[in-house]
Amino acid sequence: MSSDESKPVLERITASSAIVGSSFTVRRAVPTKARRMVGAWCFLDHVGPANFDRGNGMNVGPHPHIGLQTFTWVIEGEILHRDSLGYEQIIRPGQVNLMTAGSGITHAEESLNDDAGRIHITQLWIALPDAERHRAPDFKHYPDLPILHHGGFKITLLVGSAFNVTAPTQVYTPMIGMDLKSEGEAKTDVALNPDFEHAVLCLDGTMEVEGELIEPGTLLYLGLGRHSISIACKNAAQALLIGGKPFGENILMFWNFVARTPEEIIEATEHWNNHTHFIEVKNSPLKRLIAPDPSGLHLKTRQE
Ligand code: MN
């Protein structure tokens, strides 16, 4: 961490990799040891792009969440979302699913293709501030988001305001999210809120951000205090820009839960594993996930 937290920085962060199922890589860009959050964004997985064989798509069985919003942005492929509120929603490229867990929700996600298919998605979590984290659960599908064209880039505004446009996605802290995609050479400046911290994750090709070249697997953390950044590419490329007001609350993340204390995590884990409190997902053909043992959390958080 820099000595002055309010200054712009250029910090390259390598995402950690995990193989999910047998067919594709997941790159975890947030959280890492180097950076736990970017604004309220507390989790960022980049899945694919990858082809998968029959039966090897992205299938995540019923599991619970508390204290966060899940934000799914699809680049390629189709995924079916089912949740405990009764929503069944197919999400396609260019669309966002935004699920507000609040006090508790359960959902499952499955690849639609019975046959072979292709997947390229990002899955993010947004931490809810203390005043909002116990709110009633909710799910919203956004089939159309604002699209802008600047300097050869197709820019999809996912969250917040930019270029005098505001995205419809409902969030609870000041933040920004946008996708920048080009089929060839492109260059533009993006105006930023200097009170936000920002980061750019390359999703495809090679992107040049403030003169720094990044490829998939690298998150470029930009710090606070920037009024704009330059983004360019020589060939087809795609990147995700995220940012927000520094969250200002210490969160505790464990499995699929975002809370403040180990007691809250232990309670949520017991509720899920004992089939109490959480409402089940209806009609999911997938196996319910089991929460891992949270004992040891007390010790861990006391040492930190
Ligand atoms: Mn989930």
CSV table of C-alpha atoms in Angstrom, one decimal, residues 73-267:
chain,number,residue,atom,x,y,z
A,73,TRP,CA,-22.1,-9.3,-16.7
A,74,VAL,CA,-22.2,-11.7,-19.6
A,75,ILE,CA,-19.9,-11.3,-22.6
A,76,GLU,CA,-20.5,-14.7,-24.3
A,77,GLY,CA,-22.8,-17.6,-23.5
A,78,GLU,CA,-26.2,-18.0,-21.7
A,79,ILE,CA,-26.8,-18.7,-18.0
A,80,LEU,CA,-30.0,-19.5,-16.2
A,81,HIS,CA,-30.4,-17.9,-12.8
A,82,ARG,CA,-33.0,-19.3,-10.2
A,83,ASP,CA,-33.5,-17.9,-6.7
A,84,SER,CA,-35.5,-18.3,-3.5
A,85,LEU,CA,-37.7,-15.3,-4.5
A,86,GLY,CA,-39.0,-17.4,-7.4
A,87,TYR,CA,-37.1,-15.6,-10.2
A,88,GLU,CA,-36.0,-17.7,-13.2
A,89,GLN,CA,-34.0,-15.5,-15.5
A,90,ILE,CA,-31.9,-16.3,-18.5
A,91,ILE,CA,-29.0,-13.8,-18.9
A,92,ARG,CA,-27.4,-13.2,-22.3
A,93,PRO,CA,-24.5,-11.2,-23.7
A,94,GLY,CA,-24.8,-7.5,-23.0
A,95,GLN,CA,-27.1,-8.0,-20.0
A,96,VAL,CA,-26.7,-7.7,-16.2
A,97,ASN,CA,-28.3,-9.7,-13.4
A,98,LEU,CA,-28.2,-7.9,-10.1
A,99,MET,CA,-29.2,-9.8,-7.0
A,100,THR,CA,-29.4,-8.1,-3.7
A,101,ALA,CA,-28.9,-10.6,-0.9
A,102,GLY,CA,-29.5,-8.2,2.0
A,103,SER,CA,-30.6,-10.3,5.0
A,104,GLY,CA,-30.5,-13.5,2.9
A,105,ILE,CA,-31.2,-15.1,-0.4
A,106,THR,CA,-30.4,-18.4,-2.1
A,107,HIS,CA,-29.7,-19.0,-5.8
A,108,ALA,CA,-28.3,-21.4,-8.4
A,109,GLU,CA,-26.8,-20.8,-11.8
A,110,GLU,CA,-26.6,-23.2,-14.8
A,111,SER,CA,-25.2,-23.1,-18.3
A,112,LEU,CA,-28.1,-23.4,-20.7
A,113,ASN,CA,-26.5,-25.5,-23.4
A,114,ASP,CA,-27.4,-29.2,-23.1
A,115,ASP,CA,-24.7,-29.7,-25.7
A,116,ALA,CA,-21.2,-28.1,-25.9
A,117,GLY,CA,-21.1,-24.3,-25.5
A,118,ARG,CA,-19.0,-21.2,-24.9
A,119,ILE,CA,-18.7,-19.0,-21.8
A,120,HIS,CA,-17.1,-15.6,-21.1
A,121,ILE,CA,-18.5,-13.8,-18.1
A,122,THR,CA,-17.6,-11.6,-15.1
A,123,GLN,CA,-19.1,-12.1,-11.7
A,124,LEU,CA,-18.7,-9.4,-9.2
A,125,TRP,CA,-20.0,-8.7,-5.6
A,126,ILE,CA,-20.8,-5.4,-4.2
A,127,ALA,CA,-20.6,-5.0,-0.4
A,128,LEU,CA,-23.8,-3.4,1.1
A,129,PRO,CA,-23.1,-0.6,3.6
A,130,ASP,CA,-24.1,-1.2,7.2
A,131,ALA,CA,-27.4,0.7,6.9
A,132,GLU,CA,-28.5,-1.4,3.9
A,133,ARG,CA,-27.1,-4.8,4.5
A,134,HIS,CA,-30.1,-6.2,6.4
A,135,ARG,CA,-32.6,-5.0,3.7
A,136,ALA,CA,-35.1,-7.4,2.1
A,137,PRO,CA,-33.6,-9.5,-0.8
A,138,ASP,CA,-34.3,-8.5,-4.4
A,139,PHE,CA,-33.5,-9.6,-7.9
A,140,LYS,CA,-33.3,-7.4,-11.0
A,141,HIS,CA,-32.5,-8.3,-14.6
A,142,TYR,CA,-31.2,-5.4,-16.8
A,143,PRO,CA,-31.6,-6.4,-20.5
A,144,ASP,CA,-30.5,-3.0,-21.9
A,145,LEU,CA,-27.8,-0.8,-20.6
A,146,PRO,CA,-26.6,2.6,-21.9
A,147,ILE,CA,-24.1,2.1,-24.8
A,148,LEU,CA,-21.8,4.9,-25.9
A,149,HIS,CA,-19.2,5.2,-28.7
A,150,HIS,CA,-16.0,7.0,-28.1
A,151,GLY,CA,-12.7,6.9,-30.0
A,152,GLY,CA,-13.4,3.5,-31.5
A,153,PHE,CA,-14.6,1.9,-28.2
A,154,LYS,CA,-18.1,0.6,-27.6
A,155,ILE,CA,-18.6,1.5,-24.0
A,156,THR,CA,-21.4,-0.1,-22.0
A,157,LEU,CA,-22.2,1.7,-18.8
A,158,LEU,CA,-22.9,-1.0,-16.2
A,159,VAL,CA,-23.2,1.0,-12.9
A,160,GLY,CA,-23.2,4.7,-12.0
A,161,SER,CA,-22.8,7.8,-14.2
A,162,ALA,CA,-20.3,8.7,-16.9
A,163,PHE,CA,-20.4,10.6,-20.2
A,164,ASN,CA,-23.5,12.4,-18.9
A,165,VAL,CA,-25.4,9.2,-18.8
A,166,THR,CA,-26.6,7.1,-15.8
A,167,ALA,CA,-27.0,3.4,-15.7
A,168,PRO,CA,-30.3,2.0,-14.3
A,169,THR,CA,-28.7,-0.6,-12.0
A,170,GLN,CA,-29.6,0.0,-8.4
A,171,VAL,CA,-26.7,0.1,-6.0
A,172,TYR,CA,-26.3,1.6,-2.5
A,173,THR,CA,-23.0,3.4,-2.5
A,174,PRO,CA,-21.4,5.8,-5.0
A,175,MET,CA,-19.7,3.7,-7.6
A,176,ILE,CA,-19.0,3.1,-11.3
A,177,GLY,CA,-18.7,0.2,-13.7
A,178,MET,CA,-18.2,0.1,-17.4
A,179,ASP,CA,-17.1,-2.3,-20.2
A,180,LEU,CA,-14.9,-1.0,-23.0
A,181,LYS,CA,-14.7,-3.1,-26.1
A,182,SER,CA,-13.0,-2.5,-29.5
A,183,GLU,CA,-12.8,-4.6,-32.6
A,184,GLY,CA,-9.6,-2.8,-33.7
A,185,GLU,CA,-7.4,0.2,-32.9
A,186,ALA,CA,-9.0,2.6,-30.4
A,187,LYS,CA,-8.2,5.4,-28.0
A,188,THR,CA,-10.2,7.5,-25.7
A,189,ASP,CA,-10.1,9.5,-22.4
A,190,VAL,CA,-12.6,8.5,-19.7
A,191,ALA,CA,-13.6,11.2,-17.2
A,192,LEU,CA,-13.5,9.9,-13.6
A,193,ASN,CA,-14.7,11.1,-10.2
A,194,PRO,CA,-11.5,12.0,-8.3
A,195,ASP,CA,-13.2,11.0,-5.0
A,196,PHE,CA,-13.4,7.4,-6.3
A,197,GLU,CA,-10.7,4.8,-6.4
A,198,HIS,CA,-10.6,2.9,-9.7
A,199,ALA,CA,-9.1,-0.2,-11.3
A,200,VAL,CA,-9.2,-1.7,-14.8
A,201,LEU,CA,-9.2,-5.4,-15.6
A,202,CYS,CA,-8.3,-6.6,-19.1
A,203,LEU,CA,-10.8,-9.2,-20.3
A,204,ASP,CA,-9.5,-9.8,-23.8
A,205,GLY,CA,-6.5,-8.7,-26.0
A,206,THR,CA,-4.0,-6.1,-24.8
A,207,MET,CA,-5.3,-2.8,-23.3
A,208,GLU,CA,-3.1,0.3,-22.7
A,209,VAL,CA,-4.2,2.2,-19.6
A,210,GLU,CA,-2.3,5.4,-18.7
A,211,GLY,CA,0.5,4.0,-20.9
A,212,GLU,CA,0.6,0.7,-19.0
A,213,LEU,CA,-0.1,-2.5,-21.1
A,214,ILE,CA,-2.4,-5.1,-19.4
A,215,GLU,CA,-3.6,-8.5,-20.6
A,216,PRO,CA,-6.2,-10.9,-19.1
A,217,GLY,CA,-5.2,-11.8,-15.6
A,218,THR,CA,-3.9,-8.4,-14.6
A,219,LEU,CA,-5.9,-5.8,-12.6
A,220,LEU,CA,-4.4,-2.3,-12.8
A,221,TYR,CA,-5.3,-0.4,-9.6
A,222,LEU,CA,-5.3,3.4,-10.3
A,223,GLY,CA,-5.9,4.8,-6.8
A,224,LEU,CA,-7.9,7.9,-6.0
A,225,GLY,CA,-7.7,11.5,-7.2
A,226,ARG,CA,-7.8,11.0,-11.0
A,227,HIS,CA,-10.0,13.3,-13.1
A,228,SER,CA,-9.5,11.1,-16.2
A,229,ILE,CA,-7.6,8.2,-17.7
A,230,SER,CA,-6.5,7.4,-21.2
A,231,ILE,CA,-7.4,3.9,-22.5
A,232,ALA,CA,-6.2,2.6,-25.9
A,233,CYS,CA,-5.6,-0.6,-27.8
A,234,LYS,CA,-3.9,-1.5,-31.1
A,235,ASN,CA,-6.0,-4.5,-31.9
A,236,ALA,CA,-9.3,-6.0,-30.7
A,237,ALA,CA,-9.5,-5.8,-26.9
A,238,GLN,CA,-11.9,-5.5,-24.0
A,239,ALA,CA,-11.6,-4.3,-20.4
A,240,LEU,CA,-13.7,-3.7,-17.4
A,241,LEU,CA,-13.4,-0.4,-15.4
A,242,ILE,CA,-14.6,-0.5,-11.8
A,243,GLY,CA,-14.5,2.2,-9.1
A,244,GLY,CA,-16.2,3.8,-6.2
A,245,LYS,CA,-16.0,5.8,-3.1
A,246,PRO,CA,-13.6,4.0,-0.7
A,247,PHE,CA,-16.0,1.7,1.3
A,248,GLY,CA,-14.9,2.9,4.7
A,249,GLU,CA,-16.2,-0.1,6.6
A,250,ASN,CA,-14.3,-3.2,7.5
A,251,ILE,CA,-16.1,-6.2,6.1
A,252,LEU,CA,-15.6,-9.9,6.8
A,253,MET,CA,-15.9,-12.2,3.8
A,254,PHE,CA,-16.3,-15.9,4.2
A,255,TRP,CA,-17.6,-18.3,1.5
A,256,ASN,CA,-20.6,-16.6,0.1
A,257,PHE,CA,-21.2,-14.3,3.0
A,258,VAL,CA,-20.3,-10.6,3.6
A,259,ALA,CA,-20.7,-9.6,7.2
A,260,ARG,CA,-18.9,-7.7,10.0
A,261,THR,CA,-18.3,-10.2,12.7
A,262,PRO,CA,-17.3,-13.9,13.0
A,263,GLU,CA,-20.5,-14.5,15.0
A,264,GLU,CA,-22.6,-13.3,12.0
A,265,ILE,CA,-20.7,-15.7,9.7
A,266,ILE,CA,-21.0,-18.6,12.0
A,267,GLU,CA,-24.8,-18.0,12.4
